[in-house]
mmCIF file of C-alpha atoms and ligand atoms in Angstrom:
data_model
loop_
_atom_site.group_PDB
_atom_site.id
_atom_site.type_symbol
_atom_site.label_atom_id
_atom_site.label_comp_id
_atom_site.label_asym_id
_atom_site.label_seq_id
_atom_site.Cartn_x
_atom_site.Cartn_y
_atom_site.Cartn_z
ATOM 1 C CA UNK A 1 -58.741 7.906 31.803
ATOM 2 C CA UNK A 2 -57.122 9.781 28.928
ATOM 3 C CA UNK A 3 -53.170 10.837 29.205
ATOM 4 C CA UNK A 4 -50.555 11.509 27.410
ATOM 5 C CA UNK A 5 -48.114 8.601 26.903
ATOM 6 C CA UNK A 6 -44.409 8.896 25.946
ATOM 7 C CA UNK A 7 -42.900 5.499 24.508
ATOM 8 C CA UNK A 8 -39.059 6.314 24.300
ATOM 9 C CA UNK A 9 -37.611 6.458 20.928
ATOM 10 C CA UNK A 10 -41.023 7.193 19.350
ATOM 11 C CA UNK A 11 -42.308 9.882 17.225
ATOM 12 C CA UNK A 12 -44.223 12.134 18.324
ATOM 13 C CA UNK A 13 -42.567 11.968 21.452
ATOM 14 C CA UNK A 14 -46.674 11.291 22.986
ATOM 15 C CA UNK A 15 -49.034 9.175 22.244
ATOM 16 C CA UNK A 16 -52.635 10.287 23.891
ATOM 17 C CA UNK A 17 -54.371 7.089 24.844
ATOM 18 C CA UNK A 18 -56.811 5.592 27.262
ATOM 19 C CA UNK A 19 -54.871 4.405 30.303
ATOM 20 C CA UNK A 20 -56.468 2.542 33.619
ATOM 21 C CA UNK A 21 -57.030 4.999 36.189
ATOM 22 C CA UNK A 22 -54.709 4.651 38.953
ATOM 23 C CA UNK A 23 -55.862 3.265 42.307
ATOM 24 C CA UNK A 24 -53.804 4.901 45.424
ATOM 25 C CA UNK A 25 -52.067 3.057 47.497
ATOM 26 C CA UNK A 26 -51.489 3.591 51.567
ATOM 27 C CA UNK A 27 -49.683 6.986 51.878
ATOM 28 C CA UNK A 28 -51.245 8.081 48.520
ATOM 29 C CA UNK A 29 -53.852 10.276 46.702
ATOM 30 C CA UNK A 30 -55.702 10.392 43.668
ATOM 31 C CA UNK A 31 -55.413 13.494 42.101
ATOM 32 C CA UNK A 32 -57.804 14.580 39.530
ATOM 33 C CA UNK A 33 -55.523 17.027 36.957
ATOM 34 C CA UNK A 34 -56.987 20.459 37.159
ATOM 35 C CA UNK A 35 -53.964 21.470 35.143
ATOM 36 C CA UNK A 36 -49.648 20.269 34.694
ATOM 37 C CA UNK A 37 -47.334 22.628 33.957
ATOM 38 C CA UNK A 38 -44.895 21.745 31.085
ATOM 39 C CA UNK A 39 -41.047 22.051 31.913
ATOM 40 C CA UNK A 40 -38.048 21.908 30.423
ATOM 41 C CA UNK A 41 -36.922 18.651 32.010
ATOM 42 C CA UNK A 42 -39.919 17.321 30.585
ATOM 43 C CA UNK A 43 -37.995 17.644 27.137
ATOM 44 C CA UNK A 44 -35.083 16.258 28.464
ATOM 45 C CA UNK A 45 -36.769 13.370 29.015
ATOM 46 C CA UNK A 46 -39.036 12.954 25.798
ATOM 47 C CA UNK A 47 -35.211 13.144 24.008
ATOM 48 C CA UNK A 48 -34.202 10.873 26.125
ATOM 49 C CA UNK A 49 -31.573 13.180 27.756
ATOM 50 C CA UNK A 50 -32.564 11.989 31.078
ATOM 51 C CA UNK A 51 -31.995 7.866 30.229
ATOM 52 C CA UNK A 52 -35.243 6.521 29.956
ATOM 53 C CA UNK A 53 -36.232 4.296 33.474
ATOM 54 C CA UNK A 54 -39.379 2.892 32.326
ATOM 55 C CA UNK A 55 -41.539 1.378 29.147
ATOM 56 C CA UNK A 56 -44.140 3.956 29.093
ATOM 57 C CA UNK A 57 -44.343 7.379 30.986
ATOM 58 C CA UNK A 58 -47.005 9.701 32.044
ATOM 59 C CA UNK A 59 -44.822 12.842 31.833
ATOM 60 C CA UNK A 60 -45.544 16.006 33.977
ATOM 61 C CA UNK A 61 -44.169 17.059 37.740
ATOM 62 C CA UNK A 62 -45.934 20.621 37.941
ATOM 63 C CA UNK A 63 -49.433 19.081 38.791
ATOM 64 C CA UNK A 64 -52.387 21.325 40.523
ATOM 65 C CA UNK A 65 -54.969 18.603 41.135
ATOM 66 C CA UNK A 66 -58.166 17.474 43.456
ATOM 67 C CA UNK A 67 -58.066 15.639 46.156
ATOM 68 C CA UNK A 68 -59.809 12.455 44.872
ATOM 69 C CA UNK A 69 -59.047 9.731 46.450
ATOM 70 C CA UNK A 70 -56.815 8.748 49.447
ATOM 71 C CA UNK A 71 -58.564 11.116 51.483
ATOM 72 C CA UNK A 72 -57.241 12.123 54.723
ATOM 73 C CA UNK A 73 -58.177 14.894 57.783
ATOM 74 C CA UNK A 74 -55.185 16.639 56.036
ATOM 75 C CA UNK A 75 -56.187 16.399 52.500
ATOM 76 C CA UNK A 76 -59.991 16.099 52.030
ATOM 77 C CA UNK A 77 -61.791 14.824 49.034
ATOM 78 C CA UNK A 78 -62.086 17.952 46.691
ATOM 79 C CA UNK A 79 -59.075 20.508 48.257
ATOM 80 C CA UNK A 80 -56.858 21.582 46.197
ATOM 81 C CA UNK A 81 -53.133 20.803 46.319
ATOM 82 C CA UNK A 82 -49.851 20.823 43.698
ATOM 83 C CA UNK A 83 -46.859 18.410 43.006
ATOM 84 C CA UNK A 84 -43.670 19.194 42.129
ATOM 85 C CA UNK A 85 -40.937 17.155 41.249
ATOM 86 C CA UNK A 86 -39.456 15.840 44.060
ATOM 87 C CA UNK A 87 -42.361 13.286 44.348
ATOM 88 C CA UNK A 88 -40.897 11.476 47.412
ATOM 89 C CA UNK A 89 -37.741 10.364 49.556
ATOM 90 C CA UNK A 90 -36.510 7.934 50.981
ATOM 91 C CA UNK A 91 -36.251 9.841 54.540
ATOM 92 C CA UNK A 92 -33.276 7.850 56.006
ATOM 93 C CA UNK A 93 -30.562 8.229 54.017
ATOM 94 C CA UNK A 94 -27.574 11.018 54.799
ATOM 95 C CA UNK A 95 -28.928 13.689 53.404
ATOM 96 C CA UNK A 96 -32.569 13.347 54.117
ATOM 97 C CA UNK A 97 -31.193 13.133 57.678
ATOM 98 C CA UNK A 98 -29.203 15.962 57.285
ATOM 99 C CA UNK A 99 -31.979 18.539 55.749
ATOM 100 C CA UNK A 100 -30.775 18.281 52.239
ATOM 101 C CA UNK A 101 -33.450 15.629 50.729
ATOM 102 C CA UNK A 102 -33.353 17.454 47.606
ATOM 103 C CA UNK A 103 -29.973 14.994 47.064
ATOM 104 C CA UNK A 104 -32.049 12.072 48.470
ATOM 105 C CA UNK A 105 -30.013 8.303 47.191
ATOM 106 C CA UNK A 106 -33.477 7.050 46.067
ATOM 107 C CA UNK A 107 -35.865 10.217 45.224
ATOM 108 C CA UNK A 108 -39.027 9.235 43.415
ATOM 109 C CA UNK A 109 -39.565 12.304 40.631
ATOM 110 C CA UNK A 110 -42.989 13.327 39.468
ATOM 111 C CA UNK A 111 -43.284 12.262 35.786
ATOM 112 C CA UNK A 112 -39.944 10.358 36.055
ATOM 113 C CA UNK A 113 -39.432 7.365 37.973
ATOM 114 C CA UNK A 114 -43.134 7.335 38.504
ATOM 115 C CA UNK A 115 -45.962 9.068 36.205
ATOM 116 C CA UNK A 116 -46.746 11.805 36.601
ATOM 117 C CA UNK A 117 -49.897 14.988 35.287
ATOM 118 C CA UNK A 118 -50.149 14.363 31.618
ATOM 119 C CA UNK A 119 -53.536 12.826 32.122
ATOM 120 C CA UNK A 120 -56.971 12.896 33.927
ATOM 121 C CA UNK A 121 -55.963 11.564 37.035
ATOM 122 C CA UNK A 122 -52.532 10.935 38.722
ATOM 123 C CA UNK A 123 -51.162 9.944 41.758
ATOM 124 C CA UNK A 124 -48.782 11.537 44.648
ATOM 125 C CA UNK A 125 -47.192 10.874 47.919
ATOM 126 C CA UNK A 126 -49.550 12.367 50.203
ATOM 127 C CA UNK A 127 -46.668 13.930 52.007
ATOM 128 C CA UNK A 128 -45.300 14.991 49.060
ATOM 129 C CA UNK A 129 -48.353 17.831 48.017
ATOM 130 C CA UNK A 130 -48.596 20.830 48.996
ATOM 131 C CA UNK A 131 -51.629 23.032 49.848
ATOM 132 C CA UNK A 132 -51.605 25.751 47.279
ATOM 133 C CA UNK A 133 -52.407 29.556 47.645
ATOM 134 C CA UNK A 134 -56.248 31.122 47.081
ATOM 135 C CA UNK A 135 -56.076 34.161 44.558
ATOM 136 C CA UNK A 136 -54.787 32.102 41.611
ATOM 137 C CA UNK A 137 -56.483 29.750 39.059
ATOM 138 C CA UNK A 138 -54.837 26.513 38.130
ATOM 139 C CA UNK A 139 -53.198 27.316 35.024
ATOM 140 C CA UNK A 140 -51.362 30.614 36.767
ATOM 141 C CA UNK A 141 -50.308 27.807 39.577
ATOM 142 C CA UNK A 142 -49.147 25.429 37.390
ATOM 143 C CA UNK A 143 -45.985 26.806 36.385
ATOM 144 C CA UNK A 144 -44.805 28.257 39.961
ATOM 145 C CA UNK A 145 -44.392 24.226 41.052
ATOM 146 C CA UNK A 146 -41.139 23.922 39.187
ATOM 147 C CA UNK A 147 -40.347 26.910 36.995
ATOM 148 C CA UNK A 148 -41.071 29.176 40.120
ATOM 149 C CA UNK A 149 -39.767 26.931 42.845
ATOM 150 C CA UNK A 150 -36.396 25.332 41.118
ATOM 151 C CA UNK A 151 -35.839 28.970 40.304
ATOM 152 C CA UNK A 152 -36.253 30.248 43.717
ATOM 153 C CA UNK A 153 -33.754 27.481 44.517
ATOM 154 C CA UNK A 154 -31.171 29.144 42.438
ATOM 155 C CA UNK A 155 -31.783 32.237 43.745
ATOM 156 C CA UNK A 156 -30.650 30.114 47.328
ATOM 157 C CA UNK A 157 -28.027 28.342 45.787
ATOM 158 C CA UNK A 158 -26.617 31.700 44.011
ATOM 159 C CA UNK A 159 -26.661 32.916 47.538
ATOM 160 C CA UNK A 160 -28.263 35.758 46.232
ATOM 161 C CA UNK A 161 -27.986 39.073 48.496
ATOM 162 C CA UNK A 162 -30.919 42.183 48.671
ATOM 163 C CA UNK A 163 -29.228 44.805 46.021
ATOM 164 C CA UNK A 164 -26.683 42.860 44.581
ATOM 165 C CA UNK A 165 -26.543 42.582 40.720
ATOM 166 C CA UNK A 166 -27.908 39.405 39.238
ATOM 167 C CA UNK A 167 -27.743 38.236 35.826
ATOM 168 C CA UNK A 168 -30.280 35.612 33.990
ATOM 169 C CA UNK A 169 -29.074 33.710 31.686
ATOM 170 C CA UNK A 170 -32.073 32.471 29.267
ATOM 171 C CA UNK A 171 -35.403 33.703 30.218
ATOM 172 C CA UNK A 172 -38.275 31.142 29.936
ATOM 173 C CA UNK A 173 -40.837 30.262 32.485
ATOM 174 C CA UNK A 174 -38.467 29.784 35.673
ATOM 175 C CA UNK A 175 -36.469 33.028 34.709
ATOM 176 C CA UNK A 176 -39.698 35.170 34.299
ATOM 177 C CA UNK A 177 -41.025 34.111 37.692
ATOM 178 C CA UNK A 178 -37.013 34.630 39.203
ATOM 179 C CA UNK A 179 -36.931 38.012 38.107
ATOM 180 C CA UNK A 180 -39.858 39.137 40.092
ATOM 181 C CA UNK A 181 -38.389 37.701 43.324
ATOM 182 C CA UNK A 182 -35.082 40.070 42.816
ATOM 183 C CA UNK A 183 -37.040 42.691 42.133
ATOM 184 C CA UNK A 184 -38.618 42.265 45.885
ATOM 185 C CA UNK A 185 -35.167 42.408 46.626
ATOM 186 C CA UNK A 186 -34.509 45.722 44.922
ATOM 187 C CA UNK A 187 -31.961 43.436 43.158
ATOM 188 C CA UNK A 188 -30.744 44.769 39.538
ATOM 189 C CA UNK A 189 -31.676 42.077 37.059
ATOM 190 C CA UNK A 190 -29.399 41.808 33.814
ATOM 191 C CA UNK A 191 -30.816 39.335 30.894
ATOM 192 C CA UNK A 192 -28.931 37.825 28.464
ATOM 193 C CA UNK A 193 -31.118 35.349 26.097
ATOM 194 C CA UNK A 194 -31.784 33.989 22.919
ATOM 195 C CA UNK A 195 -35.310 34.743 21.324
ATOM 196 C CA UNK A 196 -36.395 37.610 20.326
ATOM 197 C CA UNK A 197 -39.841 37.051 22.148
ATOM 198 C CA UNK A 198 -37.956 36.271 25.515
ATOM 199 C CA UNK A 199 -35.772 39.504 25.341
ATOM 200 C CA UNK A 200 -38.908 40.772 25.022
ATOM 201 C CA UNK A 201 -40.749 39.509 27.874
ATOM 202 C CA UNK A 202 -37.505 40.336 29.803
ATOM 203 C CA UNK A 203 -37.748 44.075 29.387
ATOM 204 C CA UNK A 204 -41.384 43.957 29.705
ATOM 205 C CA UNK A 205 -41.157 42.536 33.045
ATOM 206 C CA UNK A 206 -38.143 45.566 33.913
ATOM 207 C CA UNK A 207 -35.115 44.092 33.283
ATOM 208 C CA UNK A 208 -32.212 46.359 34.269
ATOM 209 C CA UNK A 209 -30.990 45.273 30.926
ATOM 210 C CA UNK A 210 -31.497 43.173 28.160
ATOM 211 C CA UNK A 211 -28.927 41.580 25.757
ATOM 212 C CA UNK A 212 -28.342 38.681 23.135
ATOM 213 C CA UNK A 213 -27.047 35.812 24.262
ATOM 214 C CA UNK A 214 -23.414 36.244 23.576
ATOM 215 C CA UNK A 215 -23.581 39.866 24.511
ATOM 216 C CA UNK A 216 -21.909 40.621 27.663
ATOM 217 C CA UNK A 217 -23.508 42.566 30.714
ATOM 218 C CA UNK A 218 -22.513 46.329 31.202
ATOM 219 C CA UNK A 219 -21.188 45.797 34.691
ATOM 220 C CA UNK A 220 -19.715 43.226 36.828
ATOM 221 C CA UNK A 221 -22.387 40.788 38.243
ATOM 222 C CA UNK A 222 -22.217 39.511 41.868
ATOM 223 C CA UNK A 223 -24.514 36.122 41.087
ATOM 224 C CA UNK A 224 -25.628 34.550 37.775
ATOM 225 C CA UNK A 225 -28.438 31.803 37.507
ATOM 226 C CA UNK A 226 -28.158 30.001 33.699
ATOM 227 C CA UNK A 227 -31.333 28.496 32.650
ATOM 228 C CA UNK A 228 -30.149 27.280 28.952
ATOM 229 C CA UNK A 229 -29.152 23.529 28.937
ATOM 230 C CA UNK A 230 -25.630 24.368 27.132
ATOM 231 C CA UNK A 231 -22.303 24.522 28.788
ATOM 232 C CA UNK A 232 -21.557 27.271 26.760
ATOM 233 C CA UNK A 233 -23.685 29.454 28.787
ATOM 234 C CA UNK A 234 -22.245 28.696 32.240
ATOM 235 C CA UNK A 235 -18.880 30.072 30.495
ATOM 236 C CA UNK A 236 -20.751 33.597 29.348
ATOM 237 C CA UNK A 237 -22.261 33.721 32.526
ATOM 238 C CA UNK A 238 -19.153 32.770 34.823
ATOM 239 C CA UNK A 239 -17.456 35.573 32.448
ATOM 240 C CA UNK A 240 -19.132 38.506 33.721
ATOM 241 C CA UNK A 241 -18.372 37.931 37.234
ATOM 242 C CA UNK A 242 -16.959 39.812 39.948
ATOM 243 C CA UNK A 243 -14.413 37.947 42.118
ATOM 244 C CA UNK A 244 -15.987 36.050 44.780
ATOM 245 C CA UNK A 245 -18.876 35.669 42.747
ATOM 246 C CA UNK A 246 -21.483 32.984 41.920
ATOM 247 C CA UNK A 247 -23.293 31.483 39.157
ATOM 248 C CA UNK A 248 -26.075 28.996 39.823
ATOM 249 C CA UNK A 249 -27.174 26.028 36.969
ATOM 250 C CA UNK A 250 -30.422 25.869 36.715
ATOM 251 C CA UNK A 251 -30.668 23.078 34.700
ATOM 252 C CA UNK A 252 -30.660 19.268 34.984
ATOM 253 C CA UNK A 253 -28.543 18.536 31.884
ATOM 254 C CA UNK A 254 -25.763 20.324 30.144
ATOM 255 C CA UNK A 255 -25.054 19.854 26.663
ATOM 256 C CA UNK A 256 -21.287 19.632 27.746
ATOM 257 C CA UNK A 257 -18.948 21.933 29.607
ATOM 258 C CA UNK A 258 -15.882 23.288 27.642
ATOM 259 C CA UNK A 259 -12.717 23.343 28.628
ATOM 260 C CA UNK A 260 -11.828 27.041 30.136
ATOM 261 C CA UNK A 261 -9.076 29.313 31.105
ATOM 262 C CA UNK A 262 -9.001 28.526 35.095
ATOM 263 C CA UNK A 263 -6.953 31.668 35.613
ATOM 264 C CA UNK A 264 -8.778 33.784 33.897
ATOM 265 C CA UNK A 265 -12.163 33.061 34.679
ATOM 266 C CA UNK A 266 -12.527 30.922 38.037
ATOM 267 C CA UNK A 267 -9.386 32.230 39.481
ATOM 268 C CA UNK A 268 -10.627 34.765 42.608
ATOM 269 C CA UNK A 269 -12.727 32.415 44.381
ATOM 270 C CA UNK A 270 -15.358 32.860 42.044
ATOM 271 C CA UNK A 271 -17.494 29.477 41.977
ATOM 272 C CA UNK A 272 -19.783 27.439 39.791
ATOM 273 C CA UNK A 273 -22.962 25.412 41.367
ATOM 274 C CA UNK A 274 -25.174 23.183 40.197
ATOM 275 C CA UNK A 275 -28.809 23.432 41.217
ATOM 276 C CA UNK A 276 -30.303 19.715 41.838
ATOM 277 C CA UNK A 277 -34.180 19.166 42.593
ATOM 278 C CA UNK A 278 -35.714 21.191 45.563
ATOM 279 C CA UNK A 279 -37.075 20.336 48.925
ATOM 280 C CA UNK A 280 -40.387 20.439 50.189
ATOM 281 C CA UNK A 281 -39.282 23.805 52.352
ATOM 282 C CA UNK A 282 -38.144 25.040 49.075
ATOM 283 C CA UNK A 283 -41.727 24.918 47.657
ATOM 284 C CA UNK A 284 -43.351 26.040 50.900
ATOM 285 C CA UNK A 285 -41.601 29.195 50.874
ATOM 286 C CA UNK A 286 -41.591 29.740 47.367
ATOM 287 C CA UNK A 287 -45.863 29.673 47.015
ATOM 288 C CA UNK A 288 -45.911 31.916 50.091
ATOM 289 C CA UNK A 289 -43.853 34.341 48.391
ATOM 290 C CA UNK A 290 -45.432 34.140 45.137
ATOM 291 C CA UNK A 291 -48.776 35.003 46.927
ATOM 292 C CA UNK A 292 -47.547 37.401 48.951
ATOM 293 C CA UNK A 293 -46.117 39.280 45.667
ATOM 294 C CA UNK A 294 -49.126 38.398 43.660
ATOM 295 C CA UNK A 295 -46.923 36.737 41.080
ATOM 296 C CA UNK A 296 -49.042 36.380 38.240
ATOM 297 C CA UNK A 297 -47.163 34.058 34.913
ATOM 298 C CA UNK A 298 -47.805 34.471 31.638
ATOM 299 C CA UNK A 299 -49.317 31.059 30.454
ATOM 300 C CA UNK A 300 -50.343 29.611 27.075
ATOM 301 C CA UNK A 301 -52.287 26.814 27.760
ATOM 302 C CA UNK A 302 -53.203 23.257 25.859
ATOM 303 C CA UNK A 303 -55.564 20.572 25.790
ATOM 304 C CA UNK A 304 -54.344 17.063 26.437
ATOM 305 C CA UNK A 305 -54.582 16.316 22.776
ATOM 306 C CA UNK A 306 -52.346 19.018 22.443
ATOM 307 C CA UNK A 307 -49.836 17.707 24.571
ATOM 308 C CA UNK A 308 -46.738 17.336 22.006
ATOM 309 C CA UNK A 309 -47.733 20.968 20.224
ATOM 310 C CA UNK A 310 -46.944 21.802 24.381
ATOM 311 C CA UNK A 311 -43.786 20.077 24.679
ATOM 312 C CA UNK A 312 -42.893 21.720 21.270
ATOM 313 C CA UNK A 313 -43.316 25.211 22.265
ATOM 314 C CA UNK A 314 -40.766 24.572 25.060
ATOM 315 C CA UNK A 315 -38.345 23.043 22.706
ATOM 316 C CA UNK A 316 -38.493 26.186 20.756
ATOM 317 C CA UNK A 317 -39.003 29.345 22.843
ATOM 318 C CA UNK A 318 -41.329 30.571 20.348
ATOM 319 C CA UNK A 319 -43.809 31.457 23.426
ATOM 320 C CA UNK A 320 -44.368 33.910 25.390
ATOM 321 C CA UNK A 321 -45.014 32.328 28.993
ATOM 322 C CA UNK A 322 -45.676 29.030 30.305
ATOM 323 C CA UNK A 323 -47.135 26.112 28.347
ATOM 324 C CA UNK A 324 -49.702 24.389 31.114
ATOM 325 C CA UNK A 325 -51.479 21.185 29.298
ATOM 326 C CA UNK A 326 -55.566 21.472 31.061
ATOM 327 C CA UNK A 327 -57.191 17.577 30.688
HETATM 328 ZN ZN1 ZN B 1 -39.336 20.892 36.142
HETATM 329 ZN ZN1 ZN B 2 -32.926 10.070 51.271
#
């Protein structure tokens, strides 16, 4: 099969090469790639800000694929299904037993510690897919698997309340899915991004309001979700807090985190939360409410072959929607 190969420390971060098509094991299936999302993470770990874990990769955790191989009653040869990250658990320790195996001690992650939809075929946990909703194609799917679900989870983790005022702090692909949930919420959505072409897409989608990034919000915001991987940001965003407030990082790696004035911006129980990986209820209620609000992302889309040009666009915001790589 053809896929898209990343050998740390080379350049171009991929190298698109024939690769033996996996064979699934008990518990697995064979997916063949209908289409894999591109995410941020992804980055991280081409640069090698995620350490590398093995030789060669097969990046890519936001997988919509066909059942086949591995076939089960559940999961028939030929349905439909996606992958996110969170490719597997290991379902004993603490916090798998205590409902929080997003913080699993030994996770498996799609396109991480295993490979993952960069290619023609890949494999998954069969109790790790999930059946995806009729009404979209598999590009529009693609990017709801992390973008949309991670960012649903920071919408949890922000503890974000119907009404309230929410600011979003960079605005690429899990941002512009975010923004529609709050607005089911009748929430008031204030952006603050770099990128011209993602303040755009910001007020397009009705944006309360739309700034620079180191422009300030007009009012006080009761939760914040930051989506940029700099420290920097968390600051801005913890900044334009109300007391009591919450803001929510959205991101797996930080450039760094300054040092800041405690009693000037934590001071009044105002708190700062890291989002980590999701859970498979996560992801089940996030497609259900992306089909029941007919959330519809902007994608660009790219051929395998194409699969650094994909990781590029990320790296630069210079697009307008979600890059999805189709084999
Ligand atoms: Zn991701
Ligand atoms: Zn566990």
């Amino acid at each position: 099969m053809k896929a898209a190969i990343l050998h740390p420390g080379q350049t171009p971060f991929l190298q698109i090469e024939e690769a033996p098509r996996p064979e699934p094991q008990p518990g697995q299936v064979l997916l063949r790639v209908l289409a894999c999302g591109v995410c941020r993470t992804d980055l991280h770990i081409a640069e090698a800000e995620l350490p590398p874990l093995r030789e060669q990769l097969i990046p890519g955790h936001q997988i919509v694929g066909e059942v086949a191989g591995g076939a089960t009653a559940e999961l028939p040869l030929g349905s439909r299904v996606g992958v996110s990250w969170i490719g597997g658990t290991d379902g004993d320790c603490w916090y798998c037993q205590h409902s929080m195996e997003n913080l699993c001690d030994h996770p498996t992650f799609t396109g991480y510690t295993v490979n993952g939809g960069y290619a023609e075929y890949a494999l998954a946990q069969a109790d790790f897919v999930f059946p995806l909703p009729e009404g979209l194609d598999n590009v529009h799917i693609a990017p709801l698997l992390c973008a949309g679900i991670i960012g649903f989870r920071s919408l949890r983790v922000a503890a974000v309340v119907p009404g309230e005022r929410v600011g979003l702090f960079g605005f690429g692909s899990s941002a512009s899915l975010a923004i529609k949930v709050l607005q089911s919420w009748k929430c008031d959505v204030y952006v603050s991004t770099r990128g011209e072409s993602h303040r755009q897409m910001a007020t397009a989608l009705g944006a309360t309001w739309v700034g620079k990034e180191d422009e300030v919000p007009p009012v006080q915001l009761d939760r914040a979700v930051t989506f940029a991987p700099s420290g920097k940001v968390v600051l801005h965003a913890l900044s334009s807090l109300r007391k009591g407030g919450v803001v929510a990082i959205n991101a797996i790696h930080l450039d760094q985190m300054p040092a800041f004035d405690y009693d000037k911006l934590l001071w009044g129980e105002r708190q700062i939360r890291s989002v980590a990986n999701m859970t498979r209820q996560d992801a089940r209620d996030f497609l259900a409410i992306a089909h029941q609000l007919k959330i519809h992302p902007q994608v660009v889309t790219f051929s395998l072959d194409n699969a650094n040009k994909a990781l590029l666009a990320v790296k630069e915001e210079t697009e307008r929607g979600s890059s999805v790589i189709v084999p």
